[in-house]
Amino acid sequence: MIPLLAPCPVDAGWELIWQQTLPRQQGDQVLGGYSAMELDWPSRRLWLISDAKRTHSLELNWGGTLRRPQFQLQPLQPLMGQGKQKLDGEALVRLPDQPSERFWMASEARSAKKRPAALLELVLQDSGGFSLKNRWPLPAKWQPADAQGMRRNKGPEAVVALPGKRLLLAAEAPLQQDPPHQLRLLLAQLNQGELNYSTVGTPLLVSPVVGAKEHWGLTALLPVRPGINPPLLALWRGYAEPDQWWNRLSLLPAIPLDERPRRPLAPLMRWDLRQLGLEPDNWEALTTGPQLEDGRPTLLLASDDNFSPFQQSRLALLAPLQPEPCSSADSR
């Protein structure tokens, strides 16, 4: 039985295991801007990708225990092979059927010419940093343009790694040509070294808060179990000037990737992260954490401080409350 990364029943909620801040400095280097994250628990290695002007990664070695971690920061590593390309890393994943040193990163669009949206294949180096192996621009209909494509600085924000060498992408907000409250998905298939895209319908509601006047956007997606077509956890962020933040986590049903959905898929459940004890901030990254001693899986979150003195880089670990026996079979 595979533990399900969701409460069981879904209205049971979540337990905040811990929350801690990360340093702002490493010697004379400024730290921050963490928008993507991936954990390798067997080796106790956690990688954070910064969306600074020059993309770089920070590796943390997870010392201590699961419930009382002591993170040791390794030296910052620039993305090798980036050259003069302007990138903006927003998601980091590993495909389950590729070598463990291969990673995939989504680069956010700022403009179709200066910084087009792209999927990047990375290779983990012996130094602990990454080098750029391949780069695939997203389709033209997704690139920022007049009345078409993603809005400036609106994604892609989320990438899901699926079996069969497939990657599912989502933007932070609707594309300009789409309805204002629906979020389109993009499916990428890796086949013999080539990447092919196909558009999935418009199955997600953009805002987790009906009628919200603040800006809300999707920042991460994560499968709740392994498999070809799993339900997904979605991380949402709301913001209003000058410095107000709201954060939601929602459970989405399995998305029909091989057929066009008849209507947008509504979340099965929503949770307010502030009510769970998380500080209101720019929570942007999700990844699966280690398993607790009682068998429950965990959810690791990271926040992006935007290099702002009014924000903070944070890590937090959540565990689903499961008073009932819960396995992957319960999500069918």
mmCIF file with all atom_site columns, N, CA and C in Angstrom, residues 303-327:
data_model
loop_
_atom_site.group_PDB
_atom_site.id
_atom_site.type_symbol
_atom_site.label_atom_id
_atom_site.label_alt_id
_atom_site.label_comp_id
_atom_site.label_asym_id
_atom_site.label_entity_id
_atom_site.label_seq_id
_atom_site.pdbx_PDB_ins_code
_atom_site.Cartn_x
_atom_site.Cartn_y
_atom_site.Cartn_z
_atom_site.occupancy
_atom_site.B_iso_or_equiv
_atom_site.pdbx_formal_charge
_atom_site.auth_seq_id
_atom_site.auth_comp_id
_atom_site.auth_asym_id
_atom_site.auth_atom_id
_atom_site.pdbx_PDB_model_num
ATOM 1  N N  . SER A 1 303 ? 9.467  29.150 0.654  1.00 0.00 ? 303 SER A N  1
ATOM 2  C CA . SER A 1 303 ? 8.990  30.484 0.279  1.00 0.00 ? 303 SER A CA 1
ATOM 3  C C  . SER A 1 303 ? 10.093 31.269 -0.410 1.00 0.00 ? 303 SER A C  1
ATOM 4  N N  . ASP A 1 304 ? 9.676  32.158 -1.311 1.00 0.00 ? 304 ASP A N  1
ATOM 5  C CA . ASP A 1 304 ? 10.566 33.038 -2.069 1.00 0.00 ? 304 ASP A CA 1
ATOM 6  C C  . ASP A 1 304 ? 10.489 34.425 -1.444 1.00 0.00 ? 304 ASP A C  1
ATOM 7  N N  . ASP A 1 305 ? 11.622 34.931 -0.952 1.00 0.00 ? 305 ASP A N  1
ATOM 8  C CA . ASP A 1 305 ? 11.601 36.232 -0.281 1.00 0.00 ? 305 ASP A CA 1
ATOM 9  C C  . ASP A 1 305 ? 11.697 37.413 -1.240 1.00 0.00 ? 305 ASP A C  1
ATOM 10 N N  . ASN A 1 306 ? 11.837 37.119 -2.560 1.00 0.00 ? 306 ASN A N  1
ATOM 11 C CA . ASN A 1 306 ? 11.947 38.192 -3.560 1.00 0.00 ? 306 ASN A CA 1
ATOM 12 C C  . ASN A 1 306 ? 13.081 39.169 -3.244 1.00 0.00 ? 306 ASN A C  1
ATOM 13 N N  . PHE A 1 307 ? 14.038 38.739 -2.427 1.00 0.00 ? 307 PHE A N  1
ATOM 14 C CA . PHE A 1 307 ? 15.141 39.593 -1.986 1.00 0.00 ? 307 PHE A CA 1
ATOM 15 C C  . PHE A 1 307 ? 14.624 40.877 -1.333 1.00 0.00 ? 307 PHE A C  1
ATOM 16 N N  . SER A 1 308 ? 13.490 40.738 -0.654 1.00 0.00 ? 308 SER A N  1
ATOM 17 C CA . SER A 1 308 ? 12.860 41.881 0.004  1.00 0.00 ? 308 SER A CA 1
ATOM 18 C C  . SER A 1 308 ? 13.118 41.834 1.504  1.00 0.00 ? 308 SER A C  1
ATOM 19 N N  . PRO A 1 309 ? 13.423 42.986 2.127  1.00 0.00 ? 309 PRO A N  1
ATOM 20 C CA . PRO A 1 309 ? 13.620 43.000 3.582  1.00 0.00 ? 309 PRO A CA 1
ATOM 21 C C  . PRO A 1 309 ? 12.326 42.744 4.347  1.00 0.00 ? 309 PRO A C  1
ATOM 22 N N  . PHE A 1 310 ? 11.185 42.822 3.669  1.00 0.00 ? 310 PHE A N  1
ATOM 23 C CA . PHE A 1 310 ? 9.897  42.620 4.315  1.00 0.00 ? 310 PHE A CA 1
ATOM 24 C C  . PHE A 1 310 ? 9.419  41.171 4.220  1.00 0.00 ? 310 PHE A C  1
ATOM 25 N N  . GLN A 1 311 ? 10.200 40.315 3.563  1.00 0.00 ? 311 GLN A N  1
ATOM 26 C CA . GLN A 1 311 ? 9.850  38.908 3.429  1.00 0.00 ? 311 GLN A CA 1
ATOM 27 C C  . GLN A 1 311 ? 10.987 38.046 3.951  1.00 0.00 ? 311 GLN A C  1
ATOM 28 N N  . GLN A 1 312 ? 10.757 36.732 3.939  1.00 0.00 ? 312 GLN A N  1
ATOM 29 C CA . GLN A 1 312 ? 11.740 35.818 4.497  1.00 0.00 ? 312 GLN A CA 1
ATOM 30 C C  . GLN A 1 312 ? 11.743 34.509 3.717  1.00 0.00 ? 312 GLN A C  1
ATOM 31 N N  . SER A 1 313 ? 12.923 33.953 3.505  1.00 0.00 ? 313 SER A N  1
ATOM 32 C CA . SER A 1 313 ? 13.025 32.606 2.943  1.00 0.00 ? 313 SER A CA 1
ATOM 33 C C  . SER A 1 313 ? 12.739 31.609 4.055  1.00 0.00 ? 313 SER A C  1
ATOM 34 N N  . ARG A 1 314 ? 11.814 30.702 3.794  1.00 0.00 ? 314 ARG A N  1
ATOM 35 C CA . ARG A 1 314 ? 11.398 29.742 4.817  1.00 0.00 ? 314 ARG A CA 1
ATOM 36 C C  . ARG A 1 314 ? 11.255 28.346 4.231  1.00 0.00 ? 314 ARG A C  1
ATOM 37 N N  . LEU A 1 315 ? 11.385 27.359 5.105  1.00 0.00 ? 315 LEU A N  1
ATOM 38 C CA . LEU A 1 315 ? 11.022 25.982 4.813  1.00 0.00 ? 315 LEU A CA 1
ATOM 39 C C  . LEU A 1 315 ? 9.997  25.545 5.844  1.00 0.00 ? 315 LEU A C  1
ATOM 40 N N  . ALA A 1 316 ? 9.082  24.675 5.440  1.00 0.00 ? 316 ALA A N  1
ATOM 41 C CA . ALA A 1 316 ? 8.077  24.152 6.367  1.00 0.00 ? 316 ALA A CA 1
ATOM 42 C C  . ALA A 1 316 ? 7.748  22.724 5.978  1.00 0.00 ? 316 ALA A C  1
ATOM 43 N N  . LEU A 1 317 ? 7.425  21.916 6.968  1.00 0.00 ? 317 LEU A N  1
ATOM 44 C CA . LEU A 1 317 ? 7.065  20.518 6.737  1.00 0.00 ? 317 LEU A CA 1
ATOM 45 C C  . LEU A 1 317 ? 5.667  20.274 7.291  1.00 0.00 ? 317 LEU A C  1
ATOM 46 N N  . LEU A 1 318 ? 4.776  19.779 6.421  1.00 0.00 ? 318 LEU A N  1
ATOM 47 C CA . LEU A 1 318 ? 3.410  19.427 6.793  1.00 0.00 ? 318 LEU A CA 1
ATOM 48 C C  . LEU A 1 318 ? 3.222  17.921 6.663  1.00 0.00 ? 318 LEU A C  1
ATOM 49 N N  . ALA A 1 319 ? 2.331  17.387 7.475  1.00 0.00 ? 319 ALA A N  1
ATOM 50 C CA . ALA A 1 319 ? 1.947  15.980 7.358  1.00 0.00 ? 319 ALA A CA 1
ATOM 51 C C  . ALA A 1 319 ? 0.427  15.900 7.342  1.00 0.00 ? 319 ALA A C  1
ATOM 52 N N  . PRO A 1 320 ? -0.145 15.076 6.460  1.00 0.00 ? 320 PRO A N  1
ATOM 53 C CA . PRO A 1 320 ? -1.599 14.942 6.432  1.00 0.00 ? 320 PRO A CA 1
ATOM 54 C C  . PRO A 1 320 ? -2.099 14.197 7.658  1.00 0.00 ? 320 PRO A C  1
ATOM 55 N N  . LEU A 1 321 ? -3.174 14.683 8.250  1.00 0.00 ? 321 LEU A N  1
ATOM 56 C CA . LEU A 1 321 ? -3.810 13.964 9.346  1.00 0.00 ? 321 LEU A CA 1
ATOM 57 C C  . LEU A 1 321 ? -4.630 12.828 8.746  1.00 0.00 ? 321 LEU A C  1
ATOM 58 N N  . GLN A 1 322 ? -4.391 11.627 9.233  1.00 0.00 ? 322 GLN A N  1
ATOM 59 C CA . GLN A 1 322 ? -5.026 10.438 8.662  1.00 0.00 ? 322 GLN A CA 1
ATOM 60 C C  . GLN A 1 322 ? -5.519 9.520  9.777  1.00 0.00 ? 322 GLN A C  1
ATOM 61 N N  . PRO A 1 323 ? -6.615 9.908  10.429 1.00 0.00 ? 323 PRO A N  1
ATOM 62 C CA . PRO A 1 323 ? -7.172 9.038  11.475 1.00 0.00 ? 323 PRO A CA 1
ATOM 63 C C  . PRO A 1 323 ? -7.733 7.741  10.915 1.00 0.00 ? 323 PRO A C  1
ATOM 64 N N  . GLU A 1 324 ? -7.970 7.692  9.608  1.00 0.00 ? 324 GLU A N  1
ATOM 65 C CA . GLU A 1 324 ? -8.442 6.475  8.965  1.00 0.00 ? 324 GLU A CA 1
ATOM 66 C C  . GLU A 1 324 ? -7.326 5.877  8.133  1.00 0.00 ? 324 GLU A C  1
ATOM 67 N N  . PRO A 1 325 ? -7.294 4.558  7.927  1.00 0.00 ? 325 PRO A N  1
ATOM 68 C CA . PRO A 1 325 ? -6.316 3.961  7.015  1.00 0.00 ? 325 PRO A CA 1
ATOM 69 C C  . PRO A 1 325 ? -6.453 4.571  5.629  1.00 0.00 ? 325 PRO A C  1
ATOM 70 N N  . CYS A 1 326 ? -5.348 4.934  5.028  1.00 0.00 ? 326 CYS A N  1
ATOM 71 C CA . CYS A 1 326 ? -5.395 5.668  3.757  1.00 0.00 ? 326 CYS A CA 1
ATOM 72 C C  . CYS A 1 326 ? -4.287 5.193  2.863  1.00 0.00 ? 326 CYS A C  1
ATOM 73 N N  . SER A 1 327 ? -4.633 4.826  1.644  1.00 0.00 ? 327 SER A N  1
ATOM 74 C CA . SER A 1 327 ? -3.634 4.371  0.662  1.00 0.00 ? 327 SER A CA 1
ATOM 75 C C  . SER A 1 327 ? -3.995 4.942  -0.683 1.00 0.00 ? 327 SER A C  1
#
